[in-house]
């Protein structure tokens, strides 16, 4: 049995006790606590009568709160199959993979079978989730740790069925522990036969040993507004210009799905940390549409990024946009390469006070309409040495606040702007 505890429910318990005492005394005018229903009282009454909760110990924290919509006991639970399965290490909605109108869920157990890993999908129904999985997938490789990350992929091919994405960050395929990502497509029959690396509908790998590719995966939403969901995967120990700086990779959906199996060379977009051991990509996700322009945005974490403090970490948001508004000028003709793609950096610490040359801190400008053309400190504008800011929001390069480091996002094609699919 799983109990969801609610620290704010003690006041509810006291109100319920007052109501119970009034009813016991024969009151016909006693009122239920604010927001409560008679069904809520029917659930609560036998527990009070049975003295399941002790006022002195404030065990009433486990009581239901009538206005918050969730019961105290889990409506559905499942468990792993063996010792050190680490079942539940990752979990998410799977979307509706079989199109029956009910959402499904996906759970990862990266320790299953000597860390080979396994993932489980449970189908929703009118009666809720089944206790038995409707579909599973295994890596078939000891130590691969499939299920370290799981997510819905959205609908990457626009067929009306949700798809799923799974990471196995220690998977070997050419390079040791390079990591691999798997996508299986939904259909009227669900996800088909139980998953294996051989029957995945699409896979991607980093082609770099020990990069931990697939440690994080997620749908990216629809970042270019073409009606197809896109995906994002993180490799937090990936080395490009800097050692173990980390990277986040995006591949765009289409009527044909995600295209050829993925590699860094054919990713539609890559974000890099530009700092040794920053670990960008330790977490990735869609950010929804944070500015309401109709395009999904993405967010990535770099938990060891050094700003004002060692390993303070950073969270970064890149905004989606219509590729029709971006130029496809060859890379060699673009000024200020590489671009910072409409980046938002959020830091929990104060803006560092050390000086940085404004002339060399950022690119000069970018191609017309690819980005806006000025840094915009929308939050935390201040003089360094006064109250430290909580966040900086920037939308394009011009001299950034003194001392701030830049985390860059890089296109991988010489002629492909943000939001345009690789060909």
XYZ file of C-alpha atoms in Angstrom:
423
model
C 0.000 0.000 0.000
C 1.303 3.434 -0.914
C 0.276 6.475 1.125
C 0.503 10.018 -0.208
C 1.082 12.186 2.837
C -0.206 15.710 2.978
C 1.553 17.921 5.560
C -1.209 20.487 5.344
C -4.019 18.177 6.429
C -3.803 18.505 10.208
C -6.169 21.464 10.141
C -8.528 19.360 8.052
C -8.391 16.622 10.664
C -9.275 19.059 13.435
C -12.200 20.411 11.413
C -13.352 16.862 10.738
C -13.128 15.987 14.422
C -15.238 19.032 15.304
C -17.800 17.973 12.731
C -17.790 14.373 14.030
C -18.294 15.486 17.644
C -21.155 17.769 16.605
C -22.862 14.948 14.722
C -22.381 12.555 17.652
C -23.963 15.128 19.955
C -27.035 15.160 17.725
C -26.421 18.433 15.920
C -28.464 18.949 12.777
C -26.708 22.181 11.816
C -23.056 21.049 11.828
C -21.193 22.046 8.665
C -18.635 20.003 6.764
C -15.181 21.609 6.424
C -14.855 24.036 3.534
C -14.587 22.224 0.212
C -15.650 18.863 1.645
C -18.344 16.631 0.241
C -20.471 13.979 1.906
C -18.486 11.377 -0.029
C -15.321 12.738 1.575
C -16.945 12.476 4.989
C -18.034 8.908 4.262
C -14.396 8.041 3.553
C -13.111 9.824 6.632
C -15.700 8.771 9.241
C -14.683 5.126 9.733
C -11.039 6.132 10.115
C -11.854 8.582 12.877
C -14.178 6.056 14.552
C -11.434 3.421 14.380
C -8.927 5.832 15.935
C -6.582 5.242 13.035
C -5.166 8.725 13.537
C -3.644 10.065 16.710
C -4.011 13.799 17.295
C -1.039 13.979 19.640
C 1.256 12.469 16.998
C -0.331 14.510 14.192
C -0.844 11.374 12.153
C -3.667 13.262 10.525
C -1.172 14.311 7.862
C -2.276 11.204 5.998
C -5.918 12.279 5.875
C -7.410 13.307 2.546
C -7.717 17.001 1.894
C -11.215 17.563 0.466
C -10.238 20.400 -1.847
C -7.078 18.934 -3.406
C -8.466 16.193 -5.615
C -6.190 13.270 -4.643
C -6.882 10.464 -2.189
C -4.294 9.594 0.403
C -3.832 6.034 -0.799
C -2.389 5.289 -4.235
C -5.041 4.102 -6.663
C -2.577 1.859 -8.480
C 0.829 0.419 -7.637
C 3.285 -1.974 -9.246
C 6.608 -3.390 -8.137
C 9.819 -4.697 -9.673
C 10.508 -8.334 -10.368
C 13.713 -8.912 -8.443
C 16.550 -7.697 -6.246
C 18.222 -4.509 -7.468
C 15.843 -4.036 -10.387
C 15.493 -0.379 -9.414
C 12.003 -0.456 -10.849
C 10.585 3.044 -11.000
C 13.978 4.727 -11.493
C 12.274 6.486 -14.400
C 8.612 6.801 -15.268
C 6.322 8.978 -17.358
C 3.134 9.110 -19.292
C 3.427 7.166 -22.523
C 0.639 9.180 -24.099
C -2.055 7.100 -25.783
C -0.020 4.541 -27.708
C -2.991 2.487 -28.924
C -5.469 5.266 -29.626
C -8.212 3.947 -27.365
C -8.725 7.322 -25.706
C -6.957 6.405 -22.461
C -3.468 7.495 -21.440
C -0.870 4.828 -20.835
C 2.201 4.870 -18.571
C 5.800 3.724 -18.940
C 8.144 2.636 -16.137
C 11.872 1.895 -16.276
C 13.873 -0.659 -14.275
C 17.489 -0.012 -15.208
C 18.874 -2.714 -12.884
C 16.845 -5.592 -14.315
C 18.862 -8.718 -15.217
C 22.397 -7.622 -14.305
C 21.741 -4.010 -15.274
C 20.599 -4.901 -18.772
C 17.461 -2.948 -17.941
C 13.826 -3.296 -18.817
C 10.886 -0.988 -19.460
C 7.197 -1.647 -18.912
C 4.151 -0.046 -20.528
C 0.767 -0.303 -18.836
C -2.310 0.480 -20.902
C -5.065 2.669 -19.543
C -8.752 1.741 -19.739
C -12.148 2.748 -18.410
C -11.247 0.932 -15.199
C -7.782 2.501 -14.978
C -4.407 0.828 -15.370
C -3.901 -2.915 -15.527
C -1.708 -4.539 -12.890
C 0.002 -6.478 -15.675
C 2.186 -4.742 -18.212
C 0.861 -4.718 -21.752
C 4.298 -4.368 -23.328
C 7.931 -4.610 -22.249
C 11.329 -3.970 -23.792
C 14.781 -5.214 -22.848
C 18.256 -4.250 -24.033
C 19.610 -7.799 -24.121
C 22.994 -6.450 -23.039
C 24.380 -6.741 -19.522
C 25.205 -3.352 -18.044
C 23.371 -1.316 -20.706
C 20.911 0.100 -18.136
C 17.953 0.439 -20.436
C 15.202 2.289 -18.633
C 17.456 4.889 -17.051
C 15.154 7.331 -18.841
C 11.706 6.910 -20.413
C 9.150 9.276 -21.868
C 6.414 9.723 -24.355
C 7.918 10.831 -27.653
C 4.705 12.552 -28.643
C 3.517 11.622 -32.134
C 6.655 11.809 -34.251
C 5.045 10.593 -37.488
C 1.624 12.221 -37.200
C -0.391 9.002 -37.405
C -2.534 9.885 -34.384
C -0.848 7.466 -31.979
C 1.620 8.394 -29.262
C 5.116 6.963 -29.471
C 7.662 6.241 -26.732
C 11.372 6.942 -26.258
C 13.749 5.010 -23.997
C 17.379 5.571 -23.027
C 20.137 3.060 -22.225
C 23.115 5.217 -21.307
C 25.707 2.408 -21.013
C 24.768 0.565 -24.203
C 27.746 -0.629 -26.269
C 27.536 -0.464 -30.050
C 30.913 0.240 -31.554
C 32.101 2.235 -28.542
C 32.077 1.181 -24.898
C 29.283 2.758 -22.870
C 28.413 5.179 -25.637
C 24.703 4.905 -24.890
C 21.746 4.403 -27.163
C 18.204 5.748 -27.528
C 15.242 3.741 -28.811
C 11.889 4.854 -30.195
C 8.915 2.575 -30.697
C 5.861 3.816 -32.597
C 2.298 3.449 -31.382
C -0.507 1.972 -33.463
C -4.046 0.644 -33.139
C -2.429 -2.521 -31.778
C -0.270 -0.597 -29.329
C 3.506 -0.924 -29.519
C 3.513 -4.321 -31.216
C 5.732 -7.164 -30.116
C 7.761 -6.716 -26.947
C 10.686 -4.454 -27.651
C 14.263 -5.351 -28.472
C 17.042 -3.274 -29.998
C 16.424 -5.107 -33.255
C 12.738 -4.174 -33.572
C 12.924 -0.547 -32.436
C 11.446 1.766 -35.052
C 14.296 4.242 -34.650
C 17.531 4.354 -32.672
C 20.306 6.847 -32.045
C 23.808 6.564 -30.626
C 26.595 8.970 -29.745
C 29.558 7.254 -31.457
C 31.659 8.319 -28.482
C 32.775 6.073 -25.624
C 31.486 6.854 -22.129
C 29.337 9.790 -23.273
C 26.252 8.547 -21.370
C 24.018 9.271 -24.336
C 20.393 8.586 -23.455
C 20.800 9.316 -19.756
C 17.877 11.678 -20.316
C 15.211 11.569 -23.046
C 11.952 13.357 -23.704
C 9.542 14.581 -26.264
C 10.562 18.056 -27.382
C 7.017 18.962 -28.356
C 6.677 20.517 -31.808
C 9.489 23.068 -31.902
C 9.093 24.066 -35.551
C 5.306 24.028 -35.817
C 5.077 21.460 -38.601
C 2.515 19.316 -36.772
C 4.918 16.528 -35.829
C 6.431 15.903 -32.416
C 10.196 16.134 -32.049
C 12.505 14.425 -29.552
C 15.446 15.430 -27.374
C 18.139 13.259 -25.767
C 20.972 14.152 -23.412
C 24.554 12.868 -23.202
C 25.919 14.521 -20.090
C 29.523 13.287 -20.518
C 29.760 14.045 -24.230
C 32.989 15.800 -25.250
C 33.085 18.194 -28.166
C 35.186 21.334 -27.749
C 35.498 20.681 -24.016
C 35.906 17.478 -22.028
C 32.660 16.026 -20.685
C 30.852 19.298 -21.310
C 27.709 17.405 -22.199
C 25.250 17.888 -25.020
C 21.561 17.808 -25.863
C 20.481 16.504 -29.261
C 17.223 17.186 -31.099
C 15.762 15.241 -33.991
C 12.658 16.504 -35.774
C 9.565 14.448 -36.559
C 7.972 14.201 -40.007
C 5.458 12.115 -41.947
C 8.246 9.553 -42.249
C 9.063 9.696 -38.554
C 12.519 10.695 -37.334
C 14.367 9.752 -40.499
C 17.546 7.713 -40.549
C 18.822 6.314 -37.279
C 20.407 9.112 -35.303
C 24.006 10.117 -34.795
C 25.512 13.447 -33.756
C 26.271 14.058 -37.434
C 22.606 14.001 -38.482
C 21.024 15.581 -35.412
C 18.821 18.514 -36.386
C 20.191 20.603 -33.515
C 22.795 20.223 -30.770
C 23.252 22.268 -27.589
C 26.650 22.198 -25.875
C 27.887 23.617 -22.583
C 31.201 25.133 -23.734
C 32.768 24.275 -20.356
C 34.699 21.247 -19.095
C 32.613 18.891 -16.921
C 29.468 21.040 -17.038
C 27.307 17.955 -17.772
C 24.741 19.607 -20.025
C 22.074 17.037 -20.853
C 21.890 15.396 -17.447
C 18.205 16.318 -17.721
C 16.188 17.335 -20.793
C 12.539 17.988 -21.469
C 10.050 19.888 -23.498
C 9.406 23.246 -21.839
C 5.968 23.579 -23.367
C 5.348 26.927 -25.045
C 6.768 29.396 -22.544
C 6.169 32.520 -24.612
C 2.879 31.580 -26.266
C 4.134 31.923 -29.849
C 2.734 28.542 -30.898
C 6.080 26.730 -30.953
C 7.267 24.305 -28.291
C 10.447 25.147 -26.427
C 13.060 22.900 -24.814
C 14.882 22.914 -21.476
C 18.119 21.206 -20.440
C 20.068 20.996 -17.202
C 23.828 21.249 -16.632
C 24.191 20.236 -13.009
C 27.934 20.898 -12.737
C 28.105 24.181 -14.643
C 30.390 26.754 -13.007
C 29.003 30.263 -12.916
C 29.619 32.289 -9.803
C 30.226 29.118 -7.791
C 31.801 25.762 -8.518
C 29.264 23.212 -9.720
C 26.348 25.562 -9.055
C 24.584 24.197 -12.119
C 22.368 25.891 -14.670
C 19.080 25.356 -16.474
C 18.731 26.553 -20.050
C 15.732 27.099 -22.267
C 15.809 27.412 -26.050
C 12.744 28.767 -27.822
C 11.272 27.071 -30.874
C 10.566 29.029 -34.039
C 9.299 28.765 -37.597
C 12.116 27.758 -39.942
C 10.572 29.951 -42.630
C 11.645 32.976 -40.589
C 15.263 31.804 -40.461
C 17.892 32.124 -43.130
C 19.713 29.129 -44.554
C 22.882 31.050 -45.335
C 25.963 28.815 -45.432
C 27.781 28.493 -42.142
C 30.887 30.199 -43.498
C 28.951 33.377 -44.301
C 27.255 33.762 -40.955
C 28.690 36.338 -38.620
C 29.099 35.513 -34.984
C 29.174 31.752 -35.401
C 28.144 29.730 -33.447
C 24.791 31.309 -32.640
C 23.157 31.372 -29.253
C 19.702 30.260 -30.276
C 17.171 32.383 -28.424
C 18.555 31.145 -25.169
C 17.231 31.598 -21.658
C 19.654 30.893 -18.820
C 18.346 30.586 -15.292
C 20.857 30.564 -12.448
C 20.103 30.004 -8.790
C 23.196 31.912 -7.678
C 24.242 35.529 -7.901
C 25.711 36.995 -11.027
C 29.514 36.724 -10.661
C 31.370 39.995 -10.289
C 34.560 39.191 -12.142
C 35.170 41.263 -15.248
C 34.852 39.924 -18.772
C 35.653 41.769 -21.957
C 32.463 42.909 -23.591
C 34.243 42.929 -26.945
C 34.985 39.207 -26.842
C 32.242 37.833 -24.626
C 29.634 37.355 -27.354
C 29.185 37.279 -31.137
C 28.533 40.608 -32.828
C 25.282 39.845 -34.610
C 23.444 37.013 -36.331
C 21.851 36.499 -39.704
C 18.707 38.470 -40.342
C 15.673 37.257 -38.416
C 17.299 34.049 -37.237
C 17.327 35.665 -33.828
C 16.518 38.987 -32.354
C 19.604 41.163 -32.310
C 20.137 42.311 -28.754
C 20.695 40.853 -25.342
C 17.698 41.634 -23.187
C 18.038 41.420 -19.417
C 14.348 40.959 -18.671
C 14.842 39.945 -15.084
C 17.468 40.688 -12.465
C 18.692 43.967 -13.977
C 20.988 45.350 -11.333
C 24.395 46.781 -10.623
C 26.858 44.094 -9.624
C 27.418 44.462 -5.931
C 23.817 45.214 -5.023
C 21.054 42.658 -4.476
C 21.986 39.524 -6.452
C 19.572 38.536 -9.218
C 17.568 35.327 -9.144
C 17.357 34.910 -12.909
C 18.610 36.328 -16.169
C 16.561 35.992 -19.319
C 18.273 36.664 -22.635
C 16.818 36.397 -26.104
C 19.825 37.006 -28.386
C 23.459 38.080 -28.344
C 24.747 41.550 -27.611
C 27.115 42.165 -24.681
C 25.823 40.007 -21.811
C 25.930 41.047 -18.135
C 29.471 41.359 -16.865
C 31.024 38.047 -15.881
C 28.308 35.753 -17.208
C 29.440 32.723 -19.165
C 27.698 31.822 -22.408
C 26.302 28.382 -23.105
C 26.005 27.897 -26.842
C 23.645 25.953 -29.016
C 25.076 24.762 -32.298
C 23.579 23.777 -35.640
C 25.223 20.743 -37.132
C 24.475 21.415 -40.795
C 26.234 24.143 -42.740
C 22.961 25.300 -44.255
C 20.238 24.242 -41.826
C 18.701 26.771 -39.430
C 16.917 26.031 -36.162
C 13.663 24.204 -36.829
C 14.527 22.928 -40.312
C 14.775 19.192 -40.762
C 17.953 17.513 -42.008
C 17.783 16.171 -45.558
